[in-house]
Amino acid sequence: MVRVITYGTFDLLHYGHINLLRRAKEYGDYLIVALSTDEFNWEQKRKKCYFPYEQRKQLLEAIRYVDLVIPEESWDQKKTDIHEYHVDKFVMGDDWTGKFDFVRDEGAEVIYLPRTPEISTTSIKQDLGQNKMNV
């Protein structure tokens, strides 16, 4: 069984996220999603989520490509996750290219996938803010 892992916040779930998860699953048999906790998002990434962790987790668990959702609580856990979950492939969006190459030293192949160019959570938040101001 080939195990794949990816990481993210997955707030305001959209078709770009689904594309990433579908393509990640194509690299193996079992897809693990490490979902950033609210605390990690705020304390380390300086991001505030619209949906809390448990609701984002429920959304991900409902997606057919996702086999397991685990909490991401720190930047450093990637190395231990590779070993704990027997991960073969580490998949991230290409906006992170080069940032996680160190994972190869843990025995996993690192794959950076192109983003869906016309959509992002940031653009959705910006658009909603603009729409709100225009009302």
Short mmCIF file of N, CA and C in Angstrom, two decimals:
data_model
loop_
_atom_site.label_atom_id
_atom_site.label_comp_id
_atom_site.label_asym_id
_atom_site.label_seq_id
_atom_site.Cartn_x
_atom_site.Cartn_y
_atom_site.Cartn_z
N MET A 1 0.84 -1.18 0.00
CA MET A 1 0.00 0.00 0.00
C MET A 1 0.88 1.24 0.00
N VAL A 2 0.62 2.14 -0.92
CA VAL A 2 1.37 3.40 -1.01
C VAL A 2 0.60 4.48 -0.24
N ARG A 3 1.27 5.05 0.76
CA ARG A 3 0.64 6.07 1.60
C ARG A 3 1.15 7.45 1.21
N VAL A 4 0.20 8.37 1.07
CA VAL A 4 0.48 9.75 0.66
C VAL A 4 0.01 10.67 1.78
N ILE A 5 0.76 11.74 2.01
CA ILE A 5 0.34 12.74 3.00
C ILE A 5 0.42 14.13 2.39
N THR A 6 -0.52 14.97 2.80
CA THR A 6 -0.48 16.38 2.45
C THR A 6 -0.90 17.18 3.66
N TYR A 7 -0.57 18.46 3.65
CA TYR A 7 -0.83 19.35 4.78
C TYR A 7 -1.56 20.58 4.32
N GLY A 8 -2.38 21.14 5.21
CA GLY A 8 -3.03 22.38 4.86
C GLY A 8 -4.05 22.82 5.88
N THR A 9 -4.56 24.02 5.64
CA THR A 9 -5.59 24.61 6.50
C THR A 9 -6.98 24.25 6.00
N PHE A 10 -7.17 24.23 4.70
CA PHE A 10 -8.43 23.85 4.06
C PHE A 10 -9.61 24.62 4.62
N ASP A 11 -9.43 25.92 4.79
CA ASP A 11 -10.52 26.79 5.23
C ASP A 11 -11.28 27.25 3.99
N LEU A 12 -12.55 27.45 4.10
CA LEU A 12 -13.40 27.82 2.96
C LEU A 12 -13.14 26.86 1.80
N LEU A 13 -13.35 25.59 2.07
CA LEU A 13 -13.09 24.52 1.11
C LEU A 13 -13.66 24.86 -0.27
N HIS A 14 -12.82 24.72 -1.31
CA HIS A 14 -13.23 25.06 -2.67
C HIS A 14 -12.66 24.04 -3.65
N TYR A 15 -13.01 24.22 -4.93
CA TYR A 15 -12.62 23.22 -5.93
C TYR A 15 -11.11 23.13 -6.14
N GLY A 16 -10.36 24.16 -5.81
CA GLY A 16 -8.90 24.06 -5.85
C GLY A 16 -8.39 23.04 -4.83
N HIS A 17 -9.00 23.05 -3.65
CA HIS A 17 -8.65 22.06 -2.63
C HIS A 17 -9.00 20.65 -3.11
N ILE A 18 -10.19 20.51 -3.70
CA ILE A 18 -10.61 19.19 -4.20
C ILE A 18 -9.65 18.71 -5.28
N ASN A 19 -9.24 19.59 -6.19
CA ASN A 19 -8.27 19.22 -7.22
C ASN A 19 -6.97 18.72 -6.60
N LEU A 20 -6.48 19.42 -5.58
CA LEU A 20 -5.25 19.01 -4.91
C LEU A 20 -5.42 17.62 -4.28
N LEU A 21 -6.51 17.42 -3.57
CA LEU A 21 -6.74 16.14 -2.90
C LEU A 21 -6.89 15.00 -3.91
N ARG A 22 -7.61 15.26 -4.99
CA ARG A 22 -7.78 14.23 -6.03
C ARG A 22 -6.43 13.84 -6.63
N ARG A 23 -5.64 14.87 -6.98
CA ARG A 23 -4.34 14.59 -7.60
C ARG A 23 -3.39 13.92 -6.61
N ALA A 24 -3.44 14.32 -5.34
CA ALA A 24 -2.60 13.68 -4.32
C ALA A 24 -2.94 12.20 -4.20
N LYS A 25 -4.22 11.90 -4.18
CA LYS A 25 -4.68 10.50 -4.05
C LYS A 25 -4.22 9.66 -5.24
N GLU A 26 -4.06 10.26 -6.40
CA GLU A 26 -3.61 9.52 -7.58
C GLU A 26 -2.19 8.99 -7.43
N TYR A 27 -1.44 9.51 -6.46
CA TYR A 27 -0.07 9.05 -6.23
C TYR A 27 0.00 7.83 -5.32
N GLY A 28 -1.11 7.39 -4.78
CA GLY A 28 -1.07 6.25 -3.88
C GLY A 28 -2.43 5.66 -3.62
N ASP A 29 -2.47 4.79 -2.59
CA ASP A 29 -3.69 4.07 -2.24
C ASP A 29 -4.40 4.67 -1.04
N TYR A 30 -3.67 5.42 -0.24
CA TYR A 30 -4.20 5.89 1.05
C TYR A 30 -3.73 7.33 1.26
N LEU A 31 -4.68 8.25 1.39
CA LEU A 31 -4.34 9.66 1.54
C LEU A 31 -4.61 10.15 2.95
N ILE A 32 -3.56 10.67 3.56
CA ILE A 32 -3.63 11.27 4.89
C ILE A 32 -3.56 12.79 4.70
N VAL A 33 -4.48 13.49 5.35
CA VAL A 33 -4.45 14.95 5.33
C VAL A 33 -4.14 15.43 6.74
N ALA A 34 -3.02 16.14 6.88
CA ALA A 34 -2.67 16.76 8.15
C ALA A 34 -3.28 18.15 8.13
N LEU A 35 -4.31 18.34 8.94
CA LEU A 35 -5.09 19.57 8.95
C LEU A 35 -4.61 20.49 10.07
N SER A 36 -4.22 21.70 9.68
CA SER A 36 -3.71 22.67 10.66
C SER A 36 -4.77 22.97 11.71
N THR A 37 -4.37 22.88 12.97
CA THR A 37 -5.29 23.22 14.05
C THR A 37 -5.48 24.72 14.12
N ASP A 38 -6.52 25.15 14.80
CA ASP A 38 -6.77 26.58 14.96
C ASP A 38 -5.61 27.26 15.68
N GLU A 39 -5.07 26.60 16.69
CA GLU A 39 -3.95 27.16 17.46
C GLU A 39 -2.71 27.31 16.59
N PHE A 40 -2.40 26.27 15.82
CA PHE A 40 -1.23 26.33 14.93
C PHE A 40 -1.41 27.43 13.89
N ASN A 41 -2.61 27.50 13.31
CA ASN A 41 -2.87 28.55 12.32
C ASN A 41 -2.66 29.93 12.91
N TRP A 42 -3.14 30.16 14.10
CA TRP A 42 -3.05 31.50 14.67
C TRP A 42 -1.64 31.79 15.21
N GLU A 43 -1.10 30.87 16.00
CA GLU A 43 0.18 31.12 16.68
C GLU A 43 1.39 31.05 15.76
N GLN A 44 1.36 30.17 14.76
CA GLN A 44 2.52 29.99 13.89
C GLN A 44 2.37 30.62 12.51
N LYS A 45 1.17 30.52 11.94
CA LYS A 45 0.95 31.02 10.59
C LYS A 45 0.34 32.42 10.56
N ARG A 46 -0.17 32.85 11.69
CA ARG A 46 -0.86 34.16 11.81
C ARG A 46 -2.07 34.22 10.87
N LYS A 47 -2.79 33.10 10.80
CA LYS A 47 -4.00 33.00 9.99
C LYS A 47 -5.19 32.77 10.92
N LYS A 48 -6.27 33.44 10.66
CA LYS A 48 -7.52 33.19 11.37
C LYS A 48 -8.45 32.47 10.41
N CYS A 49 -8.96 31.34 10.85
CA CYS A 49 -9.87 30.56 10.01
C CYS A 49 -11.31 30.99 10.21
N TYR A 50 -12.08 30.86 9.15
CA TYR A 50 -13.51 31.10 9.24
C TYR A 50 -14.17 29.92 9.96
N PHE A 51 -13.82 28.70 9.54
CA PHE A 51 -14.38 27.50 10.16
C PHE A 51 -13.38 26.94 11.18
N PRO A 52 -13.88 26.52 12.35
CA PRO A 52 -12.98 25.91 13.34
C PRO A 52 -12.51 24.52 12.88
N TYR A 53 -11.46 24.05 13.53
CA TYR A 53 -10.82 22.79 13.16
C TYR A 53 -11.82 21.65 12.98
N GLU A 54 -12.69 21.42 13.95
CA GLU A 54 -13.59 20.27 13.89
C GLU A 54 -14.51 20.32 12.67
N GLN A 55 -14.95 21.50 12.29
CA GLN A 55 -15.80 21.62 11.10
C GLN A 55 -14.99 21.40 9.83
N ARG A 56 -13.77 21.93 9.78
CA ARG A 56 -12.91 21.69 8.62
C ARG A 56 -12.58 20.21 8.50
N LYS A 57 -12.38 19.55 9.63
CA LYS A 57 -12.09 18.11 9.65
C LYS A 57 -13.29 17.32 9.10
N GLN A 58 -14.50 17.67 9.51
CA GLN A 58 -15.70 16.99 9.01
C GLN A 58 -15.82 17.14 7.50
N LEU A 59 -15.54 18.32 7.00
CA LEU A 59 -15.60 18.53 5.55
C LEU A 59 -14.61 17.63 4.82
N LEU A 60 -13.38 17.58 5.31
CA LEU A 60 -12.36 16.75 4.67
C LEU A 60 -12.72 15.27 4.74
N GLU A 61 -13.24 14.83 5.88
CA GLU A 61 -13.59 13.41 6.04
C GLU A 61 -14.72 12.99 5.10
N ALA A 62 -15.50 13.95 4.62
CA ALA A 62 -16.60 13.65 3.70
C ALA A 62 -16.14 13.52 2.25
N ILE A 63 -14.90 13.84 1.99
CA ILE A 63 -14.37 13.79 0.62
C ILE A 63 -13.84 12.39 0.34
N ARG A 64 -14.25 11.83 -0.77
CA ARG A 64 -13.93 10.43 -1.06
C ARG A 64 -12.44 10.15 -1.22
N TYR A 65 -11.66 11.15 -1.55
CA TYR A 65 -10.22 10.94 -1.75
C TYR A 65 -9.47 10.82 -0.43
N VAL A 66 -10.04 11.32 0.63
CA VAL A 66 -9.36 11.41 1.93
C VAL A 66 -9.65 10.16 2.77
N ASP A 67 -8.58 9.50 3.22
CA ASP A 67 -8.74 8.31 4.05
C ASP A 67 -8.58 8.58 5.54
N LEU A 68 -7.77 9.57 5.90
CA LEU A 68 -7.52 9.87 7.30
C LEU A 68 -7.17 11.34 7.45
N VAL A 69 -7.73 11.99 8.48
CA VAL A 69 -7.39 13.37 8.80
C VAL A 69 -6.74 13.37 10.17
N ILE A 70 -5.55 13.97 10.25
CA ILE A 70 -4.84 14.09 11.52
C ILE A 70 -4.57 15.58 11.78
N PRO A 71 -4.37 15.95 13.04
CA PRO A 71 -4.09 17.37 13.33
C PRO A 71 -2.64 17.73 13.01
N GLU A 72 -2.46 18.90 12.41
CA GLU A 72 -1.12 19.47 12.25
C GLU A 72 -0.98 20.53 13.33
N GLU A 73 -0.03 20.30 14.24
CA GLU A 73 0.12 21.18 15.40
C GLU A 73 1.44 21.94 15.42
N SER A 74 2.35 21.58 14.51
CA SER A 74 3.64 22.29 14.45
C SER A 74 4.29 22.06 13.10
N TRP A 75 5.21 22.97 12.74
CA TRP A 75 5.96 22.81 11.50
C TRP A 75 6.84 21.56 11.57
N ASP A 76 7.32 21.22 12.76
CA ASP A 76 8.30 20.15 12.92
C ASP A 76 7.73 18.74 12.83
N GLN A 77 6.43 18.59 12.90
CA GLN A 77 5.87 17.24 12.98
C GLN A 77 5.96 16.46 11.67
N LYS A 78 6.31 17.12 10.59
CA LYS A 78 6.35 16.43 9.30
C LYS A 78 7.30 15.23 9.34
N LYS A 79 8.45 15.42 9.95
CA LYS A 79 9.41 14.31 10.03
C LYS A 79 8.83 13.13 10.79
N THR A 80 8.20 13.39 11.92
CA THR A 80 7.66 12.28 12.72
C THR A 80 6.44 11.66 12.04
N ASP A 81 5.62 12.47 11.36
CA ASP A 81 4.46 11.92 10.65
C ASP A 81 4.88 10.92 9.58
N ILE A 82 5.95 11.23 8.88
CA ILE A 82 6.44 10.33 7.82
C ILE A 82 6.68 8.93 8.40
N HIS A 83 7.28 8.88 9.57
CA HIS A 83 7.60 7.58 10.19
C HIS A 83 6.38 6.96 10.87
N GLU A 84 5.64 7.77 11.62
CA GLU A 84 4.49 7.24 12.37
C GLU A 84 3.42 6.66 11.46
N TYR A 85 3.20 7.29 10.31
CA TYR A 85 2.15 6.85 9.39
C TYR A 85 2.68 6.08 8.18
N HIS A 86 3.99 5.77 8.20
CA HIS A 86 4.63 4.98 7.14
C HIS A 86 4.35 5.58 5.76
N VAL A 87 4.64 6.85 5.63
CA VAL A 87 4.34 7.62 4.43
C VAL A 87 5.39 7.37 3.35
N ASP A 88 4.92 7.16 2.13
CA ASP A 88 5.79 6.96 0.98
C ASP A 88 5.96 8.24 0.16
N LYS A 89 4.89 9.06 0.10
CA LYS A 89 4.92 10.25 -0.74
C LYS A 89 4.33 11.44 0.02
N PHE A 90 5.03 12.54 -0.09
CA PHE A 90 4.66 13.80 0.56
C PHE A 90 4.28 14.78 -0.54
N VAL A 91 3.02 15.23 -0.54
CA VAL A 91 2.51 16.06 -1.63
C VAL A 91 2.08 17.42 -1.09
N MET A 92 2.52 18.48 -1.79
CA MET A 92 2.13 19.85 -1.43
C MET A 92 1.90 20.64 -2.72
N GLY A 93 1.22 21.76 -2.59
CA GLY A 93 1.04 22.67 -3.70
C GLY A 93 2.37 23.30 -4.08
N ASP A 94 2.51 23.69 -5.35
CA ASP A 94 3.80 24.19 -5.82
C ASP A 94 4.16 25.58 -5.29
N ASP A 95 3.26 26.21 -4.55
CA ASP A 95 3.63 27.45 -3.89
C ASP A 95 4.62 27.18 -2.75
N TRP A 96 4.80 25.92 -2.40
CA TRP A 96 5.76 25.50 -1.36
C TRP A 96 7.02 24.87 -1.96
N THR A 97 7.21 24.93 -3.25
CA THR A 97 8.34 24.26 -3.90
C THR A 97 9.66 24.55 -3.19
N GLY A 98 10.35 23.45 -2.86
CA GLY A 98 11.66 23.54 -2.22
C GLY A 98 11.62 23.63 -0.70
N LYS A 99 10.51 24.03 -0.14
CA LYS A 99 10.43 24.26 1.31
C LYS A 99 10.44 22.97 2.13
N PHE A 100 10.01 21.88 1.51
CA PHE A 100 9.91 20.63 2.26
C PHE A 100 10.79 19.52 1.67
N ASP A 101 11.81 19.90 0.93
CA ASP A 101 12.72 18.91 0.36
C ASP A 101 13.41 18.06 1.42
N PHE A 102 13.54 18.58 2.65
CA PHE A 102 14.17 17.84 3.74
C PHE A 102 13.43 16.54 4.07
N VAL A 103 12.17 16.44 3.65
CA VAL A 103 11.37 15.24 3.91
C VAL A 103 11.97 14.02 3.19
N ARG A 104 12.68 14.27 2.09
CA ARG A 104 13.34 13.16 1.37
C ARG A 104 14.30 12.41 2.29
N ASP A 105 14.94 13.14 3.20
CA ASP A 105 15.87 12.52 4.14
C ASP A 105 15.17 11.55 5.09
N GLU A 106 13.86 11.68 5.20
CA GLU A 106 13.07 10.79 6.06
C GLU A 106 12.56 9.58 5.28
N GLY A 107 12.84 9.53 3.97
CA GLY A 107 12.48 8.37 3.17
C GLY A 107 11.24 8.51 2.32
N ALA A 108 10.66 9.71 2.27
CA ALA A 108 9.46 9.91 1.44
C ALA A 108 9.81 10.70 0.18
N GLU A 109 9.14 10.36 -0.89
CA GLU A 109 9.26 11.14 -2.12
C GLU A 109 8.50 12.45 -1.94
N VAL A 110 9.06 13.55 -2.40
CA VAL A 110 8.42 14.85 -2.28
C VAL A 110 7.90 15.28 -3.65
N ILE A 111 6.61 15.63 -3.70
CA ILE A 111 5.97 16.00 -4.95
C ILE A 111 5.26 17.34 -4.74
N TYR A 112 5.55 18.29 -5.62
CA TYR A 112 4.88 19.59 -5.58
C TYR A 112 3.93 19.67 -6.78
N LEU A 113 2.65 19.85 -6.49
CA LEU A 113 1.64 19.90 -7.55
C LEU A 113 1.25 21.34 -7.88
N PRO A 114 1.00 21.62 -9.16
CA PRO A 114 0.56 22.97 -9.53
C PRO A 114 -0.78 23.30 -8.87
N ARG A 115 -0.89 24.54 -8.46
CA ARG A 115 -2.15 25.02 -7.88
C ARG A 115 -3.19 25.20 -8.98
N THR A 116 -4.45 25.22 -8.58
CA THR A 116 -5.51 25.61 -9.51
C THR A 116 -5.43 27.12 -9.58
N PRO A 117 -5.02 27.69 -10.71
CA PRO A 117 -4.58 29.08 -10.75
C PRO A 117 -5.66 30.13 -10.44
N GLU A 118 -6.89 29.86 -10.79
CA GLU A 118 -7.89 30.92 -10.68
C GLU A 118 -8.63 30.97 -9.35
N ILE A 119 -8.21 30.11 -8.37
CA ILE A 119 -8.94 30.06 -7.10
C ILE A 119 -7.97 29.91 -5.93
N SER A 120 -8.29 30.58 -4.84
CA SER A 120 -7.57 30.40 -3.58
C SER A 120 -8.45 30.90 -2.46
N THR A 121 -8.20 30.43 -1.26
CA THR A 121 -8.95 30.90 -0.10
C THR A 121 -8.73 32.40 0.08
N THR A 122 -7.49 32.84 -0.15
CA THR A 122 -7.19 34.27 -0.02
C THR A 122 -8.04 35.09 -0.98
N SER A 123 -8.15 34.63 -2.24
CA SER A 123 -8.95 35.39 -3.22
C SER A 123 -10.43 35.38 -2.85
N ILE A 124 -10.92 34.27 -2.31
CA ILE A 124 -12.32 34.22 -1.88
C ILE A 124 -12.56 35.23 -0.76
N LYS A 125 -11.67 35.25 0.22
CA LYS A 125 -11.82 36.20 1.33
C LYS A 125 -11.77 37.64 0.83
N GLN A 126 -10.87 37.91 -0.11
CA GLN A 126 -10.79 39.26 -0.67
C GLN A 126 -12.06 39.61 -1.43
N ASP A 127 -12.55 38.68 -2.25
CA ASP A 127 -13.77 38.93 -3.01
C ASP A 127 -14.97 39.15 -2.09
N LEU A 128 -15.08 38.37 -1.05
CA LEU A 128 -16.19 38.54 -0.12
C LEU A 128 -16.10 39.88 0.60
N GLY A 129 -14.90 40.30 0.91
CA GLY A 129 -14.71 41.60 1.54
C GLY A 129 -15.10 42.72 0.60
N GLN A 130 -14.77 42.58 -0.69
CA GLN A 130 -15.12 43.60 -1.69
C GLN A 130 -16.63 43.64 -1.89
N ASN A 131 -17.23 42.44 -1.96
CA ASN A 131 -18.68 42.39 -2.14
C ASN A 131 -19.40 43.02 -0.96
N LYS A 132 -18.88 42.80 0.21
CA LYS A 132 -19.49 43.34 1.42
C LYS A 132 -19.45 44.87 1.38
N MET A 133 -18.35 45.43 0.90
CA MET A 133 -18.20 46.87 0.85
C MET A 133 -19.09 47.48 -0.24
N ASN A 134 -19.40 46.71 -1.28
CA ASN A 134 -20.20 47.24 -2.39
C ASN A 134 -21.70 47.17 -2.13
N VAL A 135 -22.11 46.52 -1.08
CA VAL A 135 -23.54 46.34 -0.80
C VAL A 135 -24.14 47.64 -0.32
#
